[in-house]
Structure formats: structure tokens, C-alpha cells
PDB file of C-alpha atoms in Angstrom:
ATOM      1  CA  MET A   1     -64.531 111.176 190.784  1.00  0.00           C
ATOM      2  CA  ASP A   2     -65.662 107.575 190.290  1.00  0.00           C
ATOM      3  CA  PHE A   3     -68.871 107.374 188.236  1.00  0.00           C
ATOM      4  CA  SER A   4     -70.058 104.077 189.731  1.00  0.00           C
ATOM      5  CA  GLN A   5     -69.482 105.097 193.352  1.00  0.00           C
ATOM      6  CA  ASN A   6     -70.500 108.753 193.223  1.00  0.00           C
ATOM      7  CA  CYS A   7     -72.937 109.263 190.352  1.00  0.00           C
ATOM      8  CA  VAL A   8     -75.119 106.208 189.654  1.00  0.00           C
ATOM      9  CA  ALA A   9     -77.122 106.495 192.885  1.00  0.00           C
ATOM     10  CA  VAL A  10     -77.822 110.159 192.106  1.00  0.00           C
ATOM     11  CA  LEU A  11     -79.101 109.317 188.618  1.00  0.00           C
ATOM     12  CA  GLU A  12     -81.338 106.602 190.085  1.00  0.00           C
ATOM     13  CA  LEU A  13     -82.739 109.052 192.649  1.00  0.00           C
ATOM     14  CA  LEU A  14     -83.375 111.759 190.045  1.00  0.00           C
ATOM     15  CA  HIS A  15     -85.096 109.245 187.774  1.00  0.00           C
ATOM     16  CA  GLN A  16     -87.304 107.893 190.583  1.00  0.00           C
ATOM     17  CA  LYS A  17     -88.447 111.426 191.446  1.00  0.00           C
ATOM     18  CA  ASN A  18     -88.906 112.355 187.756  1.00  0.00           C
ATOM     19  CA  LEU A  19     -86.270 115.085 188.096  1.00  0.00           C
ATOM     20  CA  ALA A  20     -83.823 113.828 185.465  1.00  0.00           C
ATOM     21  CA  ILE A  21     -85.004 116.425 182.953  1.00  0.00           C
ATOM     22  CA  TYR A  22     -82.891 118.972 181.100  1.00  0.00           C
ATOM     23  CA  SER A  23     -85.011 121.794 179.642  1.00  0.00           C
ATOM     24  CA  PHE A  24     -83.444 124.286 177.248  1.00  0.00           C
ATOM     25  CA  ASN A  25     -84.159 126.487 174.240  1.00  0.00           C
ATOM     26  CA  ASP A  26     -86.574 128.596 176.344  1.00  0.00           C
ATOM     27  CA  ASP A  27     -88.262 125.377 177.510  1.00  0.00           C
ATOM     28  CA  LYS A  28     -89.120 124.460 173.919  1.00  0.00           C
ATOM     29  CA  SER A  29     -86.829 121.416 174.077  1.00  0.00           C
ATOM     30  CA  SER A  30     -86.250 118.773 176.725  1.00  0.00           C
ATOM     31  CA  PHE A  31     -83.909 115.842 177.312  1.00  0.00           C
ATOM     32  CA  ARG A  32     -84.909 113.325 179.966  1.00  0.00           C
ATOM     33  CA  ILE A  33     -84.141 109.898 181.372  1.00  0.00           C
ATOM     34  CA  ALA A  34     -87.103 107.681 180.501  1.00  0.00           C
ATOM     35  CA  LYS A  35     -85.737 104.344 181.761  1.00  0.00           C
ATOM     36  CA  LEU A  36     -82.737 103.307 183.823  1.00  0.00           C
ATOM     37  CA  GLU A  37     -81.416  99.824 184.613  1.00  0.00           C
ATOM     38  CA  LYS A  38     -78.372  99.041 186.762  1.00  0.00           C
ATOM     39  CA  LYS A  39     -76.606  95.683 186.624  1.00  0.00           C
ATOM     40  CA  SER A  40     -73.370  94.554 188.254  1.00  0.00           C
ATOM     41  CA  THR A  41     -71.160  95.736 185.385  1.00  0.00           C
ATOM     42  CA  THR A  42     -73.346  98.091 183.322  1.00  0.00           C
ATOM     43  CA  LEU A  43     -75.804 100.957 183.565  1.00  0.00           C
ATOM     44  CA  SER A  44     -78.437 101.156 180.805  1.00  0.00           C
ATOM     45  CA  ILE A  45     -80.231 104.442 180.135  1.00  0.00           C
ATOM     46  CA  LEU A  46     -83.023 105.273 177.693  1.00  0.00           C
ATOM     47  CA  PHE A  47     -83.192 109.001 176.963  1.00  0.00           C
ATOM     48  CA  GLN A  48     -86.044 110.874 175.288  1.00  0.00           C
ATOM     49  CA  TYR A  49     -85.437 114.115 173.421  1.00  0.00           C
ATOM     50  CA  SER A  50     -88.242 116.421 172.301  1.00  0.00           C
ATOM     51  CA  ASN A  51     -88.070 119.618 170.270  1.00  0.00           C
ATOM     52  CA  LYS A  52     -91.059 121.934 169.868  1.00  0.00           C
ATOM     53  CA  ASN A  53     -89.461 123.602 166.823  1.00  0.00           C
ATOM     54  CA  ALA A  54     -89.182 120.330 164.904  1.00  0.00           C
ATOM     55  CA  SER A  55     -91.608 119.866 162.025  1.00  0.00           C
ATOM     56  CA  ASP A  56     -94.565 117.544 162.380  1.00  0.00           C
ATOM     57  CA  PRO A  57     -93.788 114.138 160.820  1.00  0.00           C
ATOM     58  CA  SER A  58     -95.031 113.604 157.261  1.00  0.00           C
ATOM     59  CA  PHE A  59     -95.807 110.369 155.404  1.00  0.00           C
ATOM     60  CA  LEU A  60     -95.762 109.717 151.660  1.00  0.00           C
ATOM     61  CA  ASN A  61     -98.039 107.214 149.934  1.00  0.00           C
ATOM     62  CA  GLN A  62     -95.661 105.324 147.630  1.00  0.00           C
ATOM     63  CA  VAL A  63     -98.437 104.520 145.145  1.00  0.00           C
ATOM     64  CA  THR A  64    -100.409 107.764 144.898  1.00  0.00           C
ATOM     65  CA  GLY A  65     -97.728 110.216 146.009  1.00  0.00           C
ATOM     66  CA  GLU A  66    -100.154 111.719 148.511  1.00  0.00           C
ATOM     67  CA  VAL A  67     -98.521 113.345 151.548  1.00  0.00           C
ATOM     68  CA  ARG A  68    -100.079 113.246 155.013  1.00  0.00           C
ATOM     69  CA  THR A  69     -98.775 115.264 157.962  1.00  0.00           C
ATOM     70  CA  ALA A  70     -99.517 114.068 161.487  1.00  0.00           C
ATOM     71  CA  ASP A  71    -100.752 116.900 163.684  1.00  0.00           C
ATOM     72  CA  LYS A  72     -99.658 117.220 167.313  1.00  0.00           C
ATOM     73  CA  SER A  73    -101.616 118.601 170.245  1.00  0.00           C
ATOM     74  CA  SER A  74    -100.593 121.766 172.092  1.00  0.00           C
ATOM     75  CA  ASP A  75     -98.720 119.858 174.821  1.00  0.00           C
ATOM     76  CA  GLU A  76     -96.879 117.475 172.459  1.00  0.00           C
ATOM     77  CA  ASN A  77     -93.534 117.807 170.681  1.00  0.00           C
ATOM     78  CA  PRO A  78     -91.854 115.611 168.058  1.00  0.00           C
ATOM     79  CA  ALA A  79     -89.612 113.226 170.002  1.00  0.00           C
ATOM     80  CA  GLN A  80     -86.756 110.764 169.620  1.00  0.00           C
ATOM     81  CA  SER A  81     -85.159 108.246 171.948  1.00  0.00           C
ATOM     82  CA  ILE A  82     -81.599 107.026 172.321  1.00  0.00           C
ATOM     83  CA  HIS A  83     -80.158 103.992 174.135  1.00  0.00           C
ATOM     84  CA  MET A  84     -76.932 104.235 176.145  1.00  0.00           C
ATOM     85  CA  ILE A  85     -74.945 101.491 177.910  1.00  0.00           C
ATOM     86  CA  ILE A  86     -72.201 102.516 180.381  1.00  0.00           C
ATOM     87  CA  ASP A  87     -69.402 100.280 181.644  1.00  0.00           C
ATOM     88  CA  LEU A  88     -69.333 100.813 185.424  1.00  0.00           C
ATOM     89  CA  ASN A  89     -65.647  99.953 185.688  1.00  0.00           C
ATOM     90  CA  SER A  90     -64.110 103.427 185.923  1.00  0.00           C
ATOM     91  CA  ARG A  91     -60.565 103.973 184.685  1.00  0.00           C
ATOM     92  CA  LYS A  92     -58.226 106.505 186.251  1.00  0.00           C
ATOM     93  CA  CYS A  93     -56.842 109.097 183.843  1.00  0.00           C
ATOM     94  CA  ASN A  94     -53.311 110.434 184.001  1.00  0.00           C
ATOM     95  CA  ARG A  95     -54.844 113.663 185.296  1.00  0.00           C
ATOM     96  CA  SER A  96     -55.755 114.012 188.967  1.00  0.00           C
ATOM     97  CA  ASN A  97     -59.335 113.250 190.044  1.00  0.00           C
ATOM     98  CA  ILE A  98     -60.539 112.456 186.513  1.00  0.00           C
ATOM     99  CA  THR A  99     -61.913 109.037 185.586  1.00  0.00           C
ATOM    100  CA  THR A 100     -63.322 107.647 182.341  1.00  0.00           C
ATOM    101  CA  ASN A 101     -65.945 105.018 181.568  1.00  0.00           C
ATOM    102  CA  LEU A 102     -66.508 103.208 178.289  1.00  0.00           C
ATOM    103  CA  VAL A 103     -69.924 104.048 176.794  1.00  0.00           C
ATOM    104  CA  LEU A 104     -71.872 102.610 173.850  1.00  0.00           C
ATOM    105  CA  ILE A 105     -74.481 104.955 172.365  1.00  0.00           C
ATOM    106  CA  GLU A 106     -77.189 104.360 169.769  1.00  0.00           C
ATOM    107  CA  ASP A 107     -76.526 106.482 166.686  1.00  0.00           C
ATOM    108  CA  VAL A 108     -79.401 108.979 166.454  1.00  0.00           C
ATOM    109  CA  PRO A 109     -78.772 111.918 164.065  1.00  0.00           C
ATOM    110  CA  SER A 110     -80.455 114.649 166.138  1.00  0.00           C
ATOM    111  CA  ILE A 111     -78.787 113.673 169.430  1.00  0.00           C
ATOM    112  CA  ASP A 112     -75.075 114.436 169.550  1.00  0.00           C
ATOM    113  CA  ARG A 113     -72.366 114.318 172.207  1.00  0.00           C
ATOM    114  CA  GLN A 114     -72.884 117.982 173.096  1.00  0.00           C
ATOM    115  CA  LEU A 115     -76.527 117.340 174.009  1.00  0.00           C
ATOM    116  CA  LEU A 116     -75.538 114.300 176.080  1.00  0.00           C
ATOM    117  CA  LYS A 117     -72.881 116.344 177.868  1.00  0.00           C
ATOM    118  CA  SER A 118     -75.277 119.224 178.576  1.00  0.00           C
ATOM    119  CA  GLY A 119     -77.954 116.813 179.768  1.00  0.00           C
ATOM    120  CA  PHE A 120     -75.712 114.973 182.232  1.00  0.00           C
ATOM    121  CA  ASN A 121     -74.225 118.187 183.619  1.00  0.00           C
ATOM    122  CA  SER A 122     -77.707 119.670 184.027  1.00  0.00           C
ATOM    123  CA  PHE A 123     -78.930 116.605 185.955  1.00  0.00           C
ATOM    124  CA  PHE A 124     -76.097 116.910 188.474  1.00  0.00           C
ATOM    125  CA  ARG A 125     -76.268 120.702 188.633  1.00  0.00           C
ATOM    126  CA  SER A 126     -79.796 120.352 190.017  1.00  0.00           C
ATOM    127  CA  ILE A 127     -78.412 118.468 193.037  1.00  0.00           C
ATOM    128  CA  GLY A 128     -76.050 121.294 193.984  1.00  0.00           C
ATOM    129  CA  GLU A 129     -72.448 121.240 195.109  1.00  0.00           C
ATOM    130  CA  SER A 130     -73.153 120.399 198.758  1.00  0.00           C
ATOM    131  CA  TYR A 131     -73.722 116.731 197.852  1.00  0.00           C
ATOM    132  CA  TRP A 132     -70.047 115.948 197.111  1.00  0.00           C
ATOM    133  CA  GLU A 133     -66.766 116.795 198.821  1.00  0.00           C
ATOM    134  CA  PHE A 134     -63.234 116.997 197.429  1.00  0.00           C
ATOM    135  CA  ASN A 135     -60.022 116.928 199.490  1.00  0.00           C
ATOM    136  CA  ARG A 136     -57.874 119.726 198.082  1.00  0.00           C
ATOM    137  CA  GLN A 137     -54.131 119.809 198.717  1.00  0.00           C
ATOM    138  CA  LYS A 138     -52.866 123.254 199.725  1.00  0.00           C
ATOM    139  CA  GLU A 139     -49.381 124.575 198.974  1.00  0.00           C
ATOM    140  CA  SER A 140     -48.587 124.266 202.669  1.00  0.00           C
ATOM    141  CA  GLY A 141     -49.206 120.536 202.459  1.00  0.00           C
ATOM    142  CA  LYS A 142     -52.433 120.654 204.452  1.00  0.00           C
ATOM    143  CA  GLU A 143     -55.727 119.408 203.037  1.00  0.00           C
ATOM    144  CA  SER A 144     -59.010 121.276 202.927  1.00  0.00           C
ATOM    145  CA  VAL A 145     -62.466 119.970 202.068  1.00  0.00           C
ATOM    146  CA  VAL A 146     -64.168 121.652 199.115  1.00  0.00           C
ATOM    147  CA  GLN A 147     -67.766 121.166 197.998  1.00  0.00           C
ATOM    148  CA  CYS A 148     -68.000 120.170 194.347  1.00  0.00           C
ATOM    149  CA  ARG A 149     -70.011 118.320 191.713  1.00  0.00           C
ATOM    150  CA  PRO A 150     -69.018 116.090 188.777  1.00  0.00           C
ATOM    151  CA  LEU A 151     -68.596 117.407 185.241  1.00  0.00           C
ATOM    152  CA  PHE A 152     -69.162 115.178 182.215  1.00  0.00           C
ATOM    153  CA  SER A 153     -67.777 115.076 178.702  1.00  0.00           C
ATOM    154  CA  PHE A 154     -68.233 112.518 175.911  1.00  0.00           C
ATOM    155  CA  THR A 155     -65.306 111.826 173.596  1.00  0.00           C
ATOM    156  CA  ASN A 156     -65.160 109.385 170.707  1.00  0.00           C
ATOM    157  CA  LEU A 157     -62.819 106.544 171.542  1.00  0.00           C
ATOM    158  CA  ALA A 158     -62.424 106.040 167.829  1.00  0.00           C
ATOM    159  CA  SER A 159     -64.182 108.440 165.529  1.00  0.00           C
ATOM    160  CA  ASP A 160     -62.329 107.785 162.302  1.00  0.00           C
ATOM    161  CA  ASP A 161     -60.922 105.002 160.171  1.00  0.00           C
ATOM    162  CA  LEU A 162     -57.327 105.604 159.061  1.00  0.00           C
ATOM    163  CA  ILE A 163     -57.561 103.347 156.027  1.00  0.00           C
ATOM    164  CA  SER A 164     -60.529 105.220 154.536  1.00  0.00           C
ATOM    165  CA  LEU A 165     -58.868 108.474 155.543  1.00  0.00           C
ATOM    166  CA  PHE A 166     -55.840 107.698 153.374  1.00  0.00           C
ATOM    167  CA  ASN A 167     -57.892 106.331 150.484  1.00  0.00           C
ATOM    168  CA  THR A 168     -60.317 109.247 150.128  1.00  0.00           C
ATOM    169  CA  LYS A 169     -58.598 112.334 151.558  1.00  0.00           C
ATOM    170  CA  LYS A 170     -55.395 114.323 151.134  1.00  0.00           C
ATOM    171  CA  ILE A 171     -53.658 114.836 154.474  1.00  0.00           C
ATOM    172  CA  SER A 172     -51.917 118.194 154.875  1.00  0.00           C
ATOM    173  CA  THR A 173     -50.721 118.139 158.489  1.00  0.00           C
ATOM    174  CA  ILE A 174     -50.319 115.667 161.356  1.00  0.00           C
ATOM    175  CA  LYS A 175     -50.469 117.038 164.887  1.00  0.00           C
ATOM    176  CA  LEU A 176     -49.519 115.510 168.240  1.00  0.00           C
ATOM    177  CA  ILE A 177     -51.335 116.991 171.235  1.00  0.00           C
ATOM    178  CA  LYS A 178     -51.025 116.587 174.985  1.00  0.00           C
ATOM    179  CA  LYS A 179     -53.099 118.329 177.632  1.00  0.00           C
ATOM    180  CA  ARG A 180     -52.175 119.208 181.196  1.00  0.00           C
ATOM    181  CA  THR A 181     -54.652 120.121 183.908  1.00  0.00           C
ATOM    182  CA  THR A 182     -53.796 123.322 185.763  1.00  0.00           C
ATOM    183  CA  GLY A 183     -55.248 125.116 188.744  1.00  0.00           C
ATOM    184  CA  LEU A 184     -55.869 122.014 190.860  1.00  0.00           C
ATOM    185  CA  ASN A 185     -55.555 124.186 193.969  1.00  0.00           C
ATOM    186  CA  ASP A 186     -58.121 126.644 192.649  1.00  0.00           C
ATOM    187  CA  PRO A 187     -61.919 126.314 192.373  1.00  0.00           C
ATOM    188  CA  VAL A 188     -61.640 126.539 188.571  1.00  0.00           C
ATOM    189  CA  ILE A 189     -59.710 123.771 186.808  1.00  0.00           C
ATOM    190  CA  SER A 190     -58.394 124.570 183.320  1.00  0.00           C
ATOM    191  CA  GLU A 191     -56.314 122.787 180.700  1.00  0.00           C
ATOM    192  CA  GLU A 192     -53.112 123.723 178.924  1.00  0.00           C
ATOM    193  CA  GLU A 193     -52.452 122.228 175.488  1.00  0.00           C
ATOM    194  CA  THR A 194     -49.084 121.498 173.905  1.00  0.00           C
ATOM    195  CA  ALA A 195     -48.844 120.477 170.245  1.00  0.00           C
ATOM    196  CA  ILE A 196     -46.297 119.491 167.596  1.00  0.00           C
ATOM    197  CA  THR A 197     -47.368 119.879 163.958  1.00  0.00           C
ATOM    198  CA  TYR A 198     -45.873 118.064 160.953  1.00  0.00           C
ATOM    199  CA  LYS A 199     -46.546 119.108 157.360  1.00  0.00           C
ATOM    200  CA  VAL A 200     -47.113 116.341 154.818  1.00  0.00           C
ATOM    201  CA  ALA A 201     -46.047 116.547 151.169  1.00  0.00           C
ATOM    202  CA  LYS A 202     -48.904 116.535 148.636  1.00  0.00           C
ATOM    203  CA  LYS A 203     -47.659 113.468 146.730  1.00  0.00           C
ATOM    204  CA  THR A 204     -47.119 111.235 149.771  1.00  0.00           C
ATOM    205  CA  THR A 205     -48.032 107.592 149.056  1.00  0.00           C
ATOM    206  CA  THR A 206     -50.089 105.319 151.295  1.00  0.00           C
ATOM    207  CA  GLN A 207     -46.985 103.317 152.209  1.00  0.00           C
ATOM    208  CA  ALA A 208     -45.177 106.531 153.128  1.00  0.00           C
ATOM    209  CA  TYR A 209     -48.135 107.595 155.283  1.00  0.00           C
ATOM    210  CA  ASP A 210     -47.845 104.308 157.160  1.00  0.00           C
ATOM    211  CA  TYR A 211     -44.142 104.852 157.829  1.00  0.00           C
ATOM    212  CA  ILE A 212     -44.535 108.520 158.807  1.00  0.00           C
ATOM    213  CA  ILE A 213     -47.435 107.916 161.172  1.00  0.00           C
ATOM    214  CA  ASP A 214     -45.736 105.020 162.937  1.00  0.00           C
ATOM    215  CA  LYS A 215     -42.736 107.297 163.533  1.00  0.00           C
ATOM    216  CA  VAL A 216     -44.941 110.152 164.756  1.00  0.00           C
ATOM    217  CA  ILE A 217     -46.885 107.856 167.096  1.00  0.00           C
ATOM    218  CA  LYS A 218     -43.672 106.429 168.574  1.00  0.00           C
ATOM    219  CA  LEU A 219     -42.375 109.943 169.185  1.00  0.00           C
ATOM    220  CA  GLY A 220     -45.698 110.991 170.701  1.00  0.00           C
ATOM    221  CA  ARG A 221     -45.777 108.067 173.105  1.00  0.00           C
ATOM    222  CA  ASP A 222     -42.169 108.641 174.168  1.00  0.00           C
ATOM    223  CA  GLU A 223     -42.884 112.317 174.857  1.00  0.00           C
ATOM    224  CA  GLY A 224     -46.232 111.792 176.625  1.00  0.00           C
ATOM    225  CA  TYR A 225     -48.576 112.930 173.838  1.00  0.00           C
ATOM    226  CA  SER A 226     -51.996 111.258 173.836  1.00  0.00           C
ATOM    227  CA  ILE A 227     -53.902 112.736 170.863  1.00  0.00           C
ATOM    228  CA  LEU A 228     -53.196 112.378 167.138  1.00  0.00           C
ATOM    229  CA  LYS A 229     -54.984 114.818 164.816  1.00  0.00           C
ATOM    230  CA  PHE A 230     -55.013 114.991 161.002  1.00  0.00           C
ATOM    231  CA  ASN A 231     -55.941 118.003 158.881  1.00  0.00           C
ATOM    232  CA  TYR A 232     -57.074 117.005 155.412  1.00  0.00           C
ATOM    233  CA  LYS A 233     -59.015 117.959 152.300  1.00  0.00           C
ATOM    234  CA  ASP A 234     -61.657 115.633 150.901  1.00  0.00           C
ATOM    235  CA  GLU A 235     -62.603 114.851 147.304  1.00  0.00           C
ATOM    236  CA  GLN A 236     -64.611 118.114 147.131  1.00  0.00           C
ATOM    237  CA  ASN A 237     -61.542 120.014 148.396  1.00  0.00           C
ATOM    238  CA  LYS A 238     -63.273 120.788 151.698  1.00  0.00           C
ATOM    239  CA  SER A 239     -61.108 120.972 154.812  1.00  0.00           C
ATOM    240  CA  GLY A 240     -61.668 118.712 157.802  1.00  0.00           C
ATOM    241  CA  THR A 241     -60.017 117.071 160.804  1.00  0.00           C
ATOM    242  CA  ALA A 242     -59.807 113.499 162.098  1.00  0.00           C
ATOM    243  CA  THR A 243     -58.823 112.806 165.697  1.00  0.00           C
ATOM    244  CA  PHE A 244     -57.523 109.658 167.417  1.00  0.00           C
ATOM    245  CA  LYS A 245     -57.286 109.654 171.201  1.00  0.00           C
ATOM    246  CA  ASN A 246     -55.434 107.613 173.817  1.00  0.00           C
ATOM    247  CA  ILE A 247     -52.531 106.734 171.516  1.00  0.00           C
ATOM    248  CA  GLU A 248     -50.332 106.374 174.593  1.00  0.00           C
ATOM    249  CA  SER A 249     -52.126 103.175 175.612  1.00  0.00           C
ATOM    250  CA  GLN A 250     -53.625 101.761 172.412  1.00  0.00           C
ATOM    251  CA  ARG A 251     -52.051 100.037 169.455  1.00  0.00           C
ATOM    252  CA  LEU A 252     -52.476 102.250 166.398  1.00  0.00           C
ATOM    253  CA  SER A 253     -51.027 100.668 163.270  1.00  0.00           C
ATOM    254  CA  SER A 254     -52.269 102.938 160.532  1.00  0.00           C
ATOM    255  CA  LEU A 255     -53.152 100.335 157.914  1.00  0.00           C
ATOM    256  CA  GLU A 256     -54.242  97.497 160.204  1.00  0.00           C
ATOM    257  CA  ALA A 257     -56.377  99.096 162.900  1.00  0.00           C
ATOM    258  CA  ALA A 258     -60.061  99.638 162.186  1.00  0.00           C
ATOM    259  CA  TYR A 259     -60.430 102.593 164.496  1.00  0.00           C
ATOM    260  CA  SER A 260     -63.993 103.336 163.580  1.00  0.00           C
ATOM    261  CA  LYS A 261     -65.586 101.719 166.613  1.00  0.00           C
ATOM    262  CA  LYS A 262     -69.074 101.308 165.216  1.00  0.00           C
ATOM    263  CA  GLU A 263     -71.247  98.230 165.296  1.00  0.00           C
ATOM    264  CA  LEU A 264     -74.231  97.518 163.032  1.00  0.00           C
ATOM    265  CA  ILE A 265     -76.880  95.811 165.149  1.00  0.00           C
ATOM    266  CA  LYS A 266     -79.727  94.073 163.338  1.00  0.00           C
ATOM    267  CA  THR A 267     -83.067  93.556 165.069  1.00  0.00           C
ATOM    268  CA  ASP A 268     -86.099  91.480 164.114  1.00  0.00           C
ATOM    269  CA  ASN A 269     -88.489  94.109 165.455  1.00  0.00           C
ATOM    270  CA  PRO A 270     -88.403  97.711 164.197  1.00  0.00           C
ATOM    271  CA  ILE A 271     -87.055 100.455 166.449  1.00  0.00           C
ATOM    272  CA  MET A 272     -89.554 103.256 166.938  1.00  0.00           C
ATOM    273  CA  GLN A 273     -88.468 106.875 166.531  1.00  0.00           C
ATOM    274  CA  CYS A 274     -89.234 107.391 170.214  1.00  0.00           C
ATOM    275  CA  GLU A 275     -89.374 104.313 172.433  1.00  0.00           C
ATOM    276  CA  ASP A 276     -91.063 104.518 175.848  1.00  0.00           C
ATOM    277  CA  ASP A 277     -89.118 101.503 177.135  1.00  0.00           C
ATOM    278  CA  PHE A 278     -85.893  99.712 176.273  1.00  0.00           C
ATOM    279  CA  HIS A 279     -86.107  98.045 172.871  1.00  0.00           C
ATOM    280  CA  TYR A 280     -85.496  94.460 173.998  1.00  0.00           C
ATOM    281  CA  GLU A 281     -83.248  93.285 171.165  1.00  0.00           C
ATOM    282  CA  LEU A 282     -81.335  96.517 170.690  1.00  0.00           C
ATOM    283  CA  HIS A 283     -80.777  96.940 174.419  1.00  0.00           C
ATOM    284  CA  HIS A 284     -79.395  93.457 174.962  1.00  0.00           C
ATOM    285  CA  LYS A 285     -77.301  93.409 171.795  1.00  0.00           C
ATOM    286  CA  MET A 286     -75.786  96.790 172.641  1.00  0.00           C
ATOM    287  CA  LYS A 287     -75.045  95.514 176.124  1.00  0.00           C
ATOM    288  CA  ASN A 288     -73.402  92.378 174.770  1.00  0.00           C
ATOM    289  CA  THR A 289     -71.334  94.448 172.316  1.00  0.00           C
ATOM    290  CA  LEU A 290     -70.027  96.614 175.151  1.00  0.00           C
ATOM    291  CA  LEU A 291     -69.281  93.607 177.351  1.00  0.00           C
ATOM    292  CA  LYS A 292     -67.332  91.956 174.530  1.00  0.00           C
ATOM    293  CA  GLU A 293     -65.312  95.157 174.171  1.00  0.00           C
ATOM    294  CA  ILE A 294     -64.302  95.006 177.838  1.00  0.00           C
ATOM    295  CA  GLY A 295     -63.864  91.224 177.818  1.00  0.00           C
ATOM    296  CA  VAL A 296     -66.857  90.187 179.941  1.00  0.00           C
ATOM    297  CA  ASN A 297     -69.225  87.314 179.116  1.00  0.00           C
ATOM    298  CA  ASP A 298     -72.820  88.127 180.037  1.00  0.00           C
ATOM    299  CA  GLU A 299     -74.452  84.784 180.871  1.00  0.00           C
ATOM    300  CA  GLU A 300     -77.798  86.469 181.571  1.00  0.00           C
ATOM    301  CA  PHE A 301     -77.805  87.968 178.065  1.00  0.00           C
ATOM    302  CA  ASN A 302     -76.963  84.617 176.445  1.00  0.00           C
ATOM    303  CA  LYS A 303     -79.808  82.890 178.319  1.00  0.00           C
ATOM    304  CA  ASP A 304     -82.286  85.591 177.254  1.00  0.00           C
ATOM    305  CA  ILE A 305     -81.235  85.300 173.604  1.00  0.00           C
ATOM    306  CA  ALA A 306     -81.584  81.515 173.756  1.00  0.00           C
ATOM    307  CA  LYS A 307     -85.122  81.854 175.168  1.00  0.00           C
ATOM    308  CA  THR A 308     -86.060  84.417 172.501  1.00  0.00           C
ATOM    309  CA  THR A 309     -84.684  82.229 169.697  1.00  0.00           C
ATOM    310  CA  GLN A 310     -86.595  79.206 171.016  1.00  0.00           C
ATOM    311  CA  LEU A 311     -89.803  81.271 171.239  1.00  0.00           C
ATOM    312  CA  HIS A 312     -89.438  82.424 167.615  1.00  0.00           C
ATOM    313  CA  GLU A 313     -88.883  78.815 166.514  1.00  0.00           C
ATOM    314  CA  ASP A 314     -91.958  77.617 168.450  1.00  0.00           C
ATOM    315  CA  ILE A 315     -94.131  80.361 166.905  1.00  0.00           C
ATOM    316  CA  ALA A 316     -92.855  79.494 163.413  1.00  0.00           C
ATOM    317  CA  ARG A 317     -93.648  75.788 163.924  1.00  0.00           C
ATOM    318  CA  GLU A 318     -97.148  76.646 165.168  1.00  0.00           C
ATOM    319  CA  GLN A 319     -97.818  78.854 162.135  1.00  0.00           C
ATOM    320  CA  ILE A 320     -96.620  76.133 159.761  1.00  0.00           C
ATOM    321  CA  HIS A 321     -98.722  73.528 161.581  1.00  0.00           C
ATOM    322  CA  ASN A 322    -101.847  75.699 161.379  1.00  0.00           C
TER     323      ASN A 322
END
């Protein structure tokens, strides 16, 4: 299902009617769309998350050490906001009827991918399954129309950095994984997973890691595997995993690729814990970062930045003159 064609209009409608709200935790928590902006190539969303169980914010006087806690009224909850920019150019997956879109998300500790997934699925669940139709192929070759709704999932394009992984952790196993969608002719679609696991010697050097991984990746691509997973132990001897996806289509040289797709964005104005509108600088810089990733030049963004820079210069000159 194409996100741009089938889902954006629904999100806009829900937002206009103030129905884009996901309530959970016995209605003690909520996740809502506060602002939404659609452009030709991107969709910008500002979410607000509130949690009644969260502690009231406290402030420390750095001179006296006095602590002050801000009280909230009975109908208020501590809240946070998060910016999201979505590339509207959907990409077809190798699995039937599944598309992906590149997304850039502000890093907010209390808001994870699971909450985003639950929020999106809740928004579309409220519409019901009669809104969309899916042409299902029967075993006889005939097609039948089935009512359905979209399901969402957020996956890190690049959640880990291989170089730091080798430098700080001891890798024990390398696993290749491929998934196959089953039950396309049934109402419930499930996935089957196939994996190959390689054990790594304890005294393997960084150069040897590079050689081994390149060989494993080549094998994985040849055999149709798309996911590369490492099991490791860190400096405190705690076990963990690192996952790299889409190895079938992306270059993954273990010591050259910086696969931690994170961008530090600096802003002149502070970002509030919970914004009620798009933070101008953060919003536009996030948008420009995403557009650079997909190879699009946003002339509108460049003009806005030029105007903002000129305004700051004019204000500075006026202050100096006064």
C-alpha cells in the first residue's frame, strides 16, 4: 500500500477533526498529532506525547542548591514533542503489497519506535477496514476484493556503526537473515524467517573481521539474505545485538561505512520539551537533511534560511548601532 496515495489524506482528515489521538495506559497517556504539513516531496508531523504517571518537572538553583518542583493541574500531564519528516516517495519492497518510506525522526528519549508504530496503527484503526480495498489473488486465478487497512512499522535504516562495534565490543556470532511473507491468500499475513549463523573466534583481529564480513555479505546477497545481525559482549561483558538491514541493496564495507545514520542539528533558538508548533530551525534543517539523503535540493528551504540569516545580521547591526 502506497503511503503517499493511500494514507496521507487520512492523516490530514484525522488531524483536521482532532481525531489523530492514541490513548493508552488506561487513558493515562496519549500520543497525538499536533501539527501536520504536506509538501510536494515530504510530510512533516509534530507529535505530542503526555504521560500522567511521569513526575512533575523539578528545577535546581545552581547557586543555592534549592530545588523547586512545578505543580500541574488535574487536567494536565507532563508532555514532550517530537518532529518527524517523511519522504513521500514510496519504495516497493521485495514482498508483495509492502512499501517503505524514508523517515527522519527527532531523537527524544521517552518516545521510541514502538510508540510511533502503535500511534500510527491506532490512528488508522479508528477509520476501520471499509475505507481501503485489496485485490486478493485466489488459487483458482480469480481475484476477490478484500477490505483492509494499512499496518505500520518503524525500522532503523542504520542503527549501529561497525567501526565502533569492532573497537569496543567482542563479536561472538554473525547471522544472516531473510524473511518471507506467507499467507498472502489469507486474511492474516505472517512471516517466515531463515537464518545462517557463523561463530567468530575470540582472538579475531579487526582486519580479519573486515575480511570475514565482506565474505558473509557477499554470500548473503547472492542467496537473497537482507539482514546482517551481530551478537557481541561489551566492555562490561554484557550481551547485545547490532543489526544492519537492506544489505542486498546497500554498500556495506565494514571499515569504511558510517552506518550510524544520525545527524547533529544545531539551532540558535532552544527547543522546548513540548513544542506546540514546528520549531522553525529544527523543522527546516531536518527537512533539508532528509532531502539531501534522497538527493533533492529544496529551493524553498534555502530561500528561508537566507532570509533568516539576513534578519539575524540586520538585528545584530541594529544592536551594535544602538
